[in-house]
Amino acid sequence: MDTVTLSLTVVGLIPVVADTIQRVQTFYADARNAKALIQQLMEELEALRGSLTSLQQLLDSPVIKAKVIKFDQSSVLVSCSKACKVKLQSLSETLEMYAESKTKQLAWPLAQAKCHESLETLRHLAFWIQLGLSIEGCRLLSLSSVDLPKAFEQRLYEFRSIQGDIQSLKTTVNSQVKVIEDSRREQERREVLDWISDFDHERRHLEAKNPRVSDTGSWITENASFEKWRDDASSTNVLWCHGLPGSGKTVLA
C-alpha cells in the first residue's frame, strides 16, 4: 500500500468523524448529568478531525512521496486508521440507540459506559495519528506492531548517544561562558578603578617590577625575623617595613 492509498483511507475517515461530532452535539442537549463527558468527547473528536486532515495533507505532499514510504495491512498507521473507523461507527450506533430509546433513564448507564470507553480509545488512537504527522513519524508507523518497539529502542539508544554529546557540548559552552563572564567582571573592575583614579596602576607596577633580578629581596625573605613572623601563627599579621624615599620599598614589594 502506497501513501496515496492510505491517504484515501484517511480521507474516508474525515466524514465519519464529522458525522460522529454531529451526533454527539445532538446528544449534548439530552445529557443533563454528563455534559462534561460529552464535552470531552466533542473536543477529542475535533482534535482527531484536525489530525486526520493534517495527516492526509502530509501523505499527499511531494515531500512524503519522494521518501517512498510503503505501508501494508500490518502497518501501525493502517491498523490505527481501521480501528479508528470501527470505534467511530460503534460510538455513533451507541448514541443513535440512546436517542431512539423510549426509556432513556434506563438506557443512559450503558450509553455512558460506552462513551467513556470510546473516549479512552479515541485518545489512544489519536496519539498514534499525531505521531504520524511528520516524515519520520510516518516512517516509524509504516512498521508493524512487532517491529515498531524495536525501532523505538534503536531511536532511544541514538537519543541517549546524542544526549551525551549535548551534555559535553553544554559543559564546553558553560566553560566558555565562564571565561567571558570573568573577562567582563575584570573589565568592570578596571573601569571602576579608572573611575576612582586616573593613575595607571598597571604601568606603575610594571615600572617597579622591571628593575628586579633573580633573588631580589631574598635578603629579607630569608631573614630570621621575617621567617618567625611568617611561620609563627601567634604573631601579629602586620609587617612594618620602613625606609627613606627611593630606597627600593616598591621594587621589593
PDB file of C-alpha atoms in Angstrom:
ATOM      1  CA  MET A   1       0.000   0.000   0.000  1.00  0.00           C
ATOM      2  CA  ASP A   2       1.456   3.341  -1.050  1.00  0.00           C
ATOM      3  CA  THR A   3       0.851   6.745   0.568  1.00  0.00           C
ATOM      4  CA  VAL A   4      -1.864   7.600  -1.977  1.00  0.00           C
ATOM      5  CA  THR A   5      -3.965   4.579  -0.972  1.00  0.00           C
ATOM      6  CA  LEU A   6      -3.505   5.353   2.718  1.00  0.00           C
ATOM      7  CA  SER A   7      -4.397   8.988   2.054  1.00  0.00           C
ATOM      8  CA  LEU A   8      -7.696   7.884   0.503  1.00  0.00           C
ATOM      9  CA  THR A   9      -8.364   5.762   3.598  1.00  0.00           C
ATOM     10  CA  VAL A  10      -7.734   8.787   5.819  1.00  0.00           C
ATOM     11  CA  VAL A  11      -9.921  10.991   3.629  1.00  0.00           C
ATOM     12  CA  GLY A  12     -12.727   8.470   4.065  1.00  0.00           C
ATOM     13  CA  LEU A  13     -12.376   8.759   7.837  1.00  0.00           C
ATOM     14  CA  ILE A  14     -12.881  12.536   7.977  1.00  0.00           C
ATOM     15  CA  PRO A  15     -16.647  12.451   7.059  1.00  0.00           C
ATOM     16  CA  VAL A  16     -17.144   9.659   9.609  1.00  0.00           C
ATOM     17  CA  VAL A  17     -15.634  11.885  12.291  1.00  0.00           C
ATOM     18  CA  ALA A  18     -17.801  14.800  11.173  1.00  0.00           C
ATOM     19  CA  ASP A  19     -20.944  12.642  11.365  1.00  0.00           C
ATOM     20  CA  THR A  20     -19.993  11.427  14.844  1.00  0.00           C
ATOM     21  CA  ILE A  21     -19.389  15.009  16.006  1.00  0.00           C
ATOM     22  CA  GLN A  22     -22.866  15.955  14.797  1.00  0.00           C
ATOM     23  CA  ARG A  23     -24.438  13.059  16.716  1.00  0.00           C
ATOM     24  CA  VAL A  24     -22.514  13.965  19.876  1.00  0.00           C
ATOM     25  CA  GLN A  25     -23.611  17.594  19.602  1.00  0.00           C
ATOM     26  CA  THR A  26     -27.247  16.479  19.333  1.00  0.00           C
ATOM     27  CA  PHE A  27     -26.764  14.203  22.313  1.00  0.00           C
ATOM     28  CA  TYR A  28     -25.309  17.054  24.399  1.00  0.00           C
ATOM     29  CA  ALA A  29     -28.722  18.668  24.998  1.00  0.00           C
ATOM     30  CA  ASP A  30     -30.161  15.448  26.499  1.00  0.00           C
ATOM     31  CA  ALA A  31     -27.157  14.543  28.635  1.00  0.00           C
ATOM     32  CA  ARG A  32     -28.050  16.617  31.669  1.00  0.00           C
ATOM     33  CA  ASN A  33     -25.816  14.702  34.049  1.00  0.00           C
ATOM     34  CA  ALA A  34     -22.958  14.023  31.641  1.00  0.00           C
ATOM     35  CA  LYS A  35     -22.234  17.309  29.903  1.00  0.00           C
ATOM     36  CA  ALA A  36     -18.571  17.174  30.958  1.00  0.00           C
ATOM     37  CA  LEU A  37     -18.148  13.729  29.381  1.00  0.00           C
ATOM     38  CA  ILE A  38     -19.869  14.768  26.164  1.00  0.00           C
ATOM     39  CA  GLN A  39     -17.804  17.961  26.036  1.00  0.00           C
ATOM     40  CA  GLN A  40     -14.622  15.893  26.300  1.00  0.00           C
ATOM     41  CA  LEU A  41     -15.852  13.635  23.515  1.00  0.00           C
ATOM     42  CA  MET A  42     -16.532  16.606  21.252  1.00  0.00           C
ATOM     43  CA  GLU A  43     -13.092  18.096  21.959  1.00  0.00           C
ATOM     44  CA  GLU A  44     -11.381  14.769  21.285  1.00  0.00           C
ATOM     45  CA  LEU A  45     -13.300  14.305  18.030  1.00  0.00           C
ATOM     46  CA  GLU A  46     -12.487  17.829  16.855  1.00  0.00           C
ATOM     47  CA  ALA A  47      -8.801  17.248  17.588  1.00  0.00           C
ATOM     48  CA  LEU A  48      -8.970  13.919  15.764  1.00  0.00           C
ATOM     49  CA  ARG A  49     -10.526  15.552  12.720  1.00  0.00           C
ATOM     50  CA  GLY A  50      -7.758  18.148  12.663  1.00  0.00           C
ATOM     51  CA  SER A  51      -5.055  15.477  12.963  1.00  0.00           C
ATOM     52  CA  LEU A  52      -6.579  13.373  10.187  1.00  0.00           C
ATOM     53  CA  THR A  53      -6.774  16.409   7.893  1.00  0.00           C
ATOM     54  CA  SER A  54      -3.104  17.218   8.576  1.00  0.00           C
ATOM     55  CA  LEU A  55      -2.120  13.580   8.019  1.00  0.00           C
ATOM     56  CA  GLN A  56      -3.955  13.453   4.704  1.00  0.00           C
ATOM     57  CA  GLN A  57      -2.175  16.641   3.556  1.00  0.00           C
ATOM     58  CA  LEU A  58       1.187  15.193   4.568  1.00  0.00           C
ATOM     59  CA  LEU A  59       0.543  11.905   2.746  1.00  0.00           C
ATOM     60  CA  ASP A  60      -0.384  13.826  -0.428  1.00  0.00           C
ATOM     61  CA  SER A  61       2.652  16.128  -0.256  1.00  0.00           C
ATOM     62  CA  PRO A  62       5.566  15.711  -2.731  1.00  0.00           C
ATOM     63  CA  VAL A  63       7.985  15.502   0.193  1.00  0.00           C
ATOM     64  CA  ILE A  64       6.471  12.323   1.640  1.00  0.00           C
ATOM     65  CA  LYS A  65       6.074  10.772  -1.813  1.00  0.00           C
ATOM     66  CA  ALA A  66       9.763  11.354  -2.510  1.00  0.00           C
ATOM     67  CA  LYS A  67      10.640   9.265   0.557  1.00  0.00           C
ATOM     68  CA  VAL A  68       8.850   6.231  -0.969  1.00  0.00           C
ATOM     69  CA  ILE A  69       7.435   5.034   2.346  1.00  0.00           C
ATOM     70  CA  LYS A  70       5.500   1.798   1.927  1.00  0.00           C
ATOM     71  CA  PHE A  71       2.587   0.716   4.115  1.00  0.00           C
ATOM     72  CA  ASP A  72       0.947  -2.696   4.330  1.00  0.00           C
ATOM     73  CA  GLN A  73      -2.021  -4.108   6.193  1.00  0.00           C
ATOM     74  CA  SER A  74       0.116  -4.772   9.286  1.00  0.00           C
ATOM     75  CA  SER A  75       1.478  -1.220   9.439  1.00  0.00           C
ATOM     76  CA  VAL A  76       0.598   0.535  12.683  1.00  0.00           C
ATOM     77  CA  LEU A  77      -0.825   3.588  10.898  1.00  0.00           C
ATOM     78  CA  VAL A  78      -3.059   1.438   8.688  1.00  0.00           C
ATOM     79  CA  SER A  79      -4.270  -0.606  11.665  1.00  0.00           C
ATOM     80  CA  CYS A  80      -4.865   2.571  13.617  1.00  0.00           C
ATOM     81  CA  SER A  81      -6.956   4.069  10.790  1.00  0.00           C
ATOM     82  CA  LYS A  82      -9.109   0.949  10.602  1.00  0.00           C
ATOM     83  CA  ALA A  83      -9.560   0.795  14.384  1.00  0.00           C
ATOM     84  CA  CYS A  84     -10.479   4.460  14.400  1.00  0.00           C
ATOM     85  CA  LYS A  85     -13.247   3.899  11.852  1.00  0.00           C
ATOM     86  CA  VAL A  86     -14.640   0.936  13.786  1.00  0.00           C
ATOM     87  CA  LYS A  87     -14.687   2.861  17.066  1.00  0.00           C
ATOM     88  CA  LEU A  88     -16.363   5.904  15.485  1.00  0.00           C
ATOM     89  CA  GLN A  89     -19.072   3.743  13.952  1.00  0.00           C
ATOM     90  CA  SER A  90     -19.597   1.984  17.287  1.00  0.00           C
ATOM     91  CA  LEU A  91     -19.904   5.311  19.104  1.00  0.00           C
ATOM     92  CA  SER A  92     -22.412   6.579  16.536  1.00  0.00           C
ATOM     93  CA  GLU A  93     -24.513   3.428  16.939  1.00  0.00           C
ATOM     94  CA  THR A  94     -24.482   3.822  20.727  1.00  0.00           C
ATOM     95  CA  LEU A  95     -25.658   7.418  20.515  1.00  0.00           C
ATOM     96  CA  GLU A  96     -28.315   6.531  17.954  1.00  0.00           C
ATOM     97  CA  MET A  97     -29.662   3.691  20.120  1.00  0.00           C
ATOM     98  CA  TYR A  98     -29.838   6.026  23.105  1.00  0.00           C
ATOM     99  CA  ALA A  99     -31.611   8.729  21.080  1.00  0.00           C
ATOM    100  CA  GLU A 100     -34.246   6.227  19.905  1.00  0.00           C
ATOM    101  CA  SER A 101     -34.731   4.661  23.353  1.00  0.00           C
ATOM    102  CA  LYS A 102     -38.124   5.300  24.997  1.00  0.00           C
ATOM    103  CA  THR A 103     -36.643   4.773  28.461  1.00  0.00           C
ATOM    104  CA  LYS A 104     -33.571   6.997  28.312  1.00  0.00           C
ATOM    105  CA  GLN A 105     -33.031   6.957  32.048  1.00  0.00           C
ATOM    106  CA  LEU A 106     -32.590   3.190  31.925  1.00  0.00           C
ATOM    107  CA  ALA A 107     -30.531   3.294  28.732  1.00  0.00           C
ATOM    108  CA  TRP A 108     -28.148   6.003  29.930  1.00  0.00           C
ATOM    109  CA  PRO A 109     -25.853   3.930  32.227  1.00  0.00           C
ATOM    110  CA  LEU A 110     -24.973   1.620  29.350  1.00  0.00           C
ATOM    111  CA  ALA A 111     -24.515   4.548  26.944  1.00  0.00           C
ATOM    112  CA  GLN A 112     -22.357   6.379  29.488  1.00  0.00           C
ATOM    113  CA  ALA A 113     -20.056   3.385  29.934  1.00  0.00           C
ATOM    114  CA  LYS A 114     -19.625   3.027  26.169  1.00  0.00           C
ATOM    115  CA  CYS A 115     -18.950   6.772  25.822  1.00  0.00           C
ATOM    116  CA  HIS A 116     -16.220   6.522  28.465  1.00  0.00           C
ATOM    117  CA  GLU A 117     -14.690   3.561  26.670  1.00  0.00           C
ATOM    118  CA  SER A 118     -14.861   5.351  23.322  1.00  0.00           C
ATOM    119  CA  LEU A 119     -13.209   8.454  24.780  1.00  0.00           C
ATOM    120  CA  GLU A 120     -10.224   6.484  26.098  1.00  0.00           C
ATOM    121  CA  THR A 121      -9.854   4.507  22.870  1.00  0.00           C
ATOM    122  CA  LEU A 122     -10.029   7.615  20.678  1.00  0.00           C
ATOM    123  CA  ARG A 123      -7.378   9.324  22.793  1.00  0.00           C
ATOM    124  CA  HIS A 124      -5.120   6.319  22.325  1.00  0.00           C
ATOM    125  CA  LEU A 125      -5.682   6.217  18.563  1.00  0.00           C
ATOM    126  CA  ALA A 126      -5.263  10.000  18.247  1.00  0.00           C
ATOM    127  CA  PHE A 127      -1.828   9.694  19.860  1.00  0.00           C
ATOM    128  CA  TRP A 128      -0.600   7.403  17.062  1.00  0.00           C
ATOM    129  CA  ILE A 129      -2.146   9.547  14.355  1.00  0.00           C
ATOM    130  CA  GLN A 130      -0.450  12.653  15.771  1.00  0.00           C
ATOM    131  CA  LEU A 131       2.834  10.733  15.848  1.00  0.00           C
ATOM    132  CA  GLY A 132       2.441  10.220  12.116  1.00  0.00           C
ATOM    133  CA  LEU A 133       2.308  13.955  11.389  1.00  0.00           C
ATOM    134  CA  SER A 134       5.957  14.016  10.330  1.00  0.00           C
ATOM    135  CA  ILE A 135       8.101  12.201   7.786  1.00  0.00           C
ATOM    136  CA  GLU A 136       9.989  10.300  10.466  1.00  0.00           C
ATOM    137  CA  GLY A 137       6.718   9.513  12.247  1.00  0.00           C
ATOM    138  CA  CYS A 138       5.241   8.076   9.056  1.00  0.00           C
ATOM    139  CA  ARG A 139       8.362   6.018   8.527  1.00  0.00           C
ATOM    140  CA  LEU A 140       8.055   4.560  12.022  1.00  0.00           C
ATOM    141  CA  LEU A 141       4.324   3.899  11.726  1.00  0.00           C
ATOM    142  CA  SER A 142       4.809   2.121   8.423  1.00  0.00           C
ATOM    143  CA  LEU A 143       6.271  -0.689  10.545  1.00  0.00           C
ATOM    144  CA  SER A 144       4.205  -3.446  12.094  1.00  0.00           C
ATOM    145  CA  SER A 145       3.288  -3.538  15.780  1.00  0.00           C
ATOM    146  CA  VAL A 146       6.023  -6.190  16.188  1.00  0.00           C
ATOM    147  CA  ASP A 147       8.817  -4.152  14.577  1.00  0.00           C
ATOM    148  CA  LEU A 148       7.828  -0.756  15.985  1.00  0.00           C
ATOM    149  CA  PRO A 149       9.066  -1.382  19.588  1.00  0.00           C
ATOM    150  CA  LYS A 150      12.453  -2.467  18.175  1.00  0.00           C
ATOM    151  CA  ALA A 151      12.652   0.761  16.181  1.00  0.00           C
ATOM    152  CA  PHE A 152      11.782   2.784  19.276  1.00  0.00           C
ATOM    153  CA  GLU A 153      14.570   1.038  21.200  1.00  0.00           C
ATOM    154  CA  GLN A 154      17.042   1.944  18.467  1.00  0.00           C
ATOM    155  CA  ARG A 155      15.859   5.573  18.467  1.00  0.00           C
ATOM    156  CA  LEU A 156      16.181   5.633  22.260  1.00  0.00           C
ATOM    157  CA  TYR A 157      19.766   4.366  22.026  1.00  0.00           C
ATOM    158  CA  GLU A 158      20.577   7.041  19.439  1.00  0.00           C
ATOM    159  CA  PHE A 159      18.895   9.695  21.573  1.00  0.00           C
ATOM    160  CA  ARG A 160      20.999   8.729  24.603  1.00  0.00           C
ATOM    161  CA  SER A 161      24.151   8.958  22.494  1.00  0.00           C
ATOM    162  CA  ILE A 162      23.127  12.397  21.286  1.00  0.00           C
ATOM    163  CA  GLN A 163      22.238  13.352  24.845  1.00  0.00           C
ATOM    164  CA  GLY A 164      25.812  12.538  25.895  1.00  0.00           C
ATOM    165  CA  ASP A 165      27.186  14.730  23.077  1.00  0.00           C
ATOM    166  CA  ILE A 166      24.832  17.528  24.071  1.00  0.00           C
ATOM    167  CA  GLN A 167      25.980  17.277  27.703  1.00  0.00           C
ATOM    168  CA  SER A 168      29.614  17.505  26.587  1.00  0.00           C
ATOM    169  CA  LEU A 169      28.794  20.493  24.394  1.00  0.00           C
ATOM    170  CA  LYS A 170      26.916  22.102  27.280  1.00  0.00           C
ATOM    171  CA  THR A 171      29.971  21.714  29.539  1.00  0.00           C
ATOM    172  CA  THR A 172      32.186  23.329  26.903  1.00  0.00           C
ATOM    173  CA  VAL A 173      29.745  26.186  26.393  1.00  0.00           C
ATOM    174  CA  ASN A 174      29.462  26.745  30.150  1.00  0.00           C
ATOM    175  CA  SER A 175      33.247  26.866  30.383  1.00  0.00           C
ATOM    176  CA  GLN A 176      33.423  29.453  27.611  1.00  0.00           C
ATOM    177  CA  VAL A 177      30.640  31.464  29.221  1.00  0.00           C
ATOM    178  CA  LYS A 178      32.620  31.486  32.488  1.00  0.00           C
ATOM    179  CA  VAL A 179      35.684  32.800  30.658  1.00  0.00           C
ATOM    180  CA  ILE A 180      33.580  35.557  29.086  1.00  0.00           C
ATOM    181  CA  GLU A 181      31.962  36.401  32.435  1.00  0.00           C
ATOM    182  CA  ASP A 182      35.358  36.554  34.173  1.00  0.00           C
ATOM    183  CA  SER A 183      36.645  38.811  31.432  1.00  0.00           C
ATOM    184  CA  ARG A 184      33.585  41.035  31.743  1.00  0.00           C
ATOM    185  CA  ARG A 185      33.971  41.285  35.518  1.00  0.00           C
ATOM    186  CA  GLU A 186      37.672  42.129  35.130  1.00  0.00           C
ATOM    187  CA  GLN A 187      36.769  44.838  32.633  1.00  0.00           C
ATOM    188  CA  GLU A 188      34.170  46.241  35.035  1.00  0.00           C
ATOM    189  CA  ARG A 189      36.745  46.198  37.854  1.00  0.00           C
ATOM    190  CA  ARG A 190      39.203  48.102  35.713  1.00  0.00           C
ATOM    191  CA  GLU A 191      36.545  50.639  34.761  1.00  0.00           C
ATOM    192  CA  VAL A 192      35.698  51.193  38.435  1.00  0.00           C
ATOM    193  CA  LEU A 193      39.384  51.642  39.299  1.00  0.00           C
ATOM    194  CA  ASP A 194      39.820  54.072  36.409  1.00  0.00           C
ATOM    195  CA  TRP A 195      36.778  55.992  37.613  1.00  0.00           C
ATOM    196  CA  ILE A 196      38.172  56.200  41.177  1.00  0.00           C
ATOM    197  CA  SER A 197      41.580  57.347  39.984  1.00  0.00           C
ATOM    198  CA  ASP A 198      43.122  58.003  36.596  1.00  0.00           C
ATOM    199  CA  PHE A 199      46.517  56.842  37.891  1.00  0.00           C
ATOM    200  CA  ASP A 200      47.815  53.975  35.744  1.00  0.00           C
ATOM    201  CA  HIS A 201      48.448  51.366  38.427  1.00  0.00           C
ATOM    202  CA  GLU A 202      49.395  48.636  35.983  1.00  0.00           C
ATOM    203  CA  ARG A 203      52.059  50.782  34.302  1.00  0.00           C
ATOM    204  CA  ARG A 204      53.443  51.780  37.707  1.00  0.00           C
ATOM    205  CA  HIS A 205      53.544  48.117  38.741  1.00  0.00           C
ATOM    206  CA  LEU A 206      55.500  47.155  35.610  1.00  0.00           C
ATOM    207  CA  GLU A 207      57.908  50.052  36.136  1.00  0.00           C
ATOM    208  CA  ALA A 208      58.593  48.799  39.670  1.00  0.00           C
ATOM    209  CA  LYS A 209      58.887  45.187  38.533  1.00  0.00           C
ATOM    210  CA  ASN A 210      61.341  45.735  35.667  1.00  0.00           C
ATOM    211  CA  PRO A 211      64.395  46.529  37.856  1.00  0.00           C
ATOM    212  CA  ARG A 212      64.003  43.249  39.736  1.00  0.00           C
ATOM    213  CA  VAL A 213      66.542  40.488  39.092  1.00  0.00           C
ATOM    214  CA  SER A 214      66.963  36.948  40.381  1.00  0.00           C
ATOM    215  CA  ASP A 215      66.980  36.795  44.201  1.00  0.00           C
ATOM    216  CA  THR A 216      65.822  40.393  44.569  1.00  0.00           C
ATOM    217  CA  GLY A 217      64.533  40.731  48.110  1.00  0.00           C
ATOM    218  CA  SER A 218      65.827  37.356  49.258  1.00  0.00           C
ATOM    219  CA  TRP A 219      67.789  39.087  51.981  1.00  0.00           C
ATOM    220  CA  ILE A 220      64.537  39.927  53.738  1.00  0.00           C
ATOM    221  CA  THR A 221      62.585  36.740  52.955  1.00  0.00           C
ATOM    222  CA  GLU A 222      65.490  34.708  54.403  1.00  0.00           C
ATOM    223  CA  ASN A 223      65.824  36.956  57.446  1.00  0.00           C
ATOM    224  CA  ALA A 224      65.166  35.161  60.753  1.00  0.00           C
ATOM    225  CA  SER A 225      62.773  37.867  61.943  1.00  0.00           C
ATOM    226  CA  PHE A 226      60.757  37.617  58.717  1.00  0.00           C
ATOM    227  CA  GLU A 227      60.656  33.798  58.903  1.00  0.00           C
ATOM    228  CA  LYS A 228      59.479  33.976  62.524  1.00  0.00           C
ATOM    229  CA  TRP A 229      56.728  36.412  61.539  1.00  0.00           C
ATOM    230  CA  ARG A 230      55.737  34.215  58.564  1.00  0.00           C
ATOM    231  CA  ASP A 231      55.720  30.881  60.408  1.00  0.00           C
ATOM    232  CA  ASP A 232      54.536  31.851  63.900  1.00  0.00           C
ATOM    233  CA  ALA A 233      50.713  31.690  63.902  1.00  0.00           C
ATOM    234  CA  SER A 234      50.583  33.566  67.197  1.00  0.00           C
ATOM    235  CA  SER A 235      52.468  36.605  65.851  1.00  0.00           C
ATOM    236  CA  THR A 236      50.723  39.688  64.503  1.00  0.00           C
ATOM    237  CA  ASN A 237      49.746  39.614  60.847  1.00  0.00           C
ATOM    238  CA  VAL A 238      51.159  43.089  60.259  1.00  0.00           C
ATOM    239  CA  LEU A 239      54.741  43.513  58.974  1.00  0.00           C
ATOM    240  CA  TRP A 240      56.108  47.032  59.050  1.00  0.00           C
ATOM    241  CA  CYS A 241      58.812  47.819  56.519  1.00  0.00           C
ATOM    242  CA  HIS A 242      60.065  51.413  56.537  1.00  0.00           C
ATOM    243  CA  GLY A 243      62.722  53.201  54.563  1.00  0.00           C
ATOM    244  CA  LEU A 244      63.639  56.522  53.002  1.00  0.00           C
ATOM    245  CA  PRO A 245      62.014  57.592  49.711  1.00  0.00           C
ATOM    246  CA  GLY A 246      63.825  55.906  46.817  1.00  0.00           C
ATOM    247  CA  SER A 247      65.355  53.195  48.977  1.00  0.00           C
ATOM    248  CA  GLY A 248      63.557  50.448  46.963  1.00  0.00           C
ATOM    249  CA  LYS A 249      60.467  49.592  49.022  1.00  0.00           C
ATOM    250  CA  THR A 250      58.207  49.450  45.964  1.00  0.00           C
ATOM    251  CA  VAL A 251      60.628  47.284  43.965  1.00  0.00           C
ATOM    252  CA  LEU A 252      60.995  44.972  46.960  1.00  0.00           C
ATOM    253  CA  ALA A 253      57.217  44.633  47.344  1.00  0.00           C
TER     254      ALA A 253
END
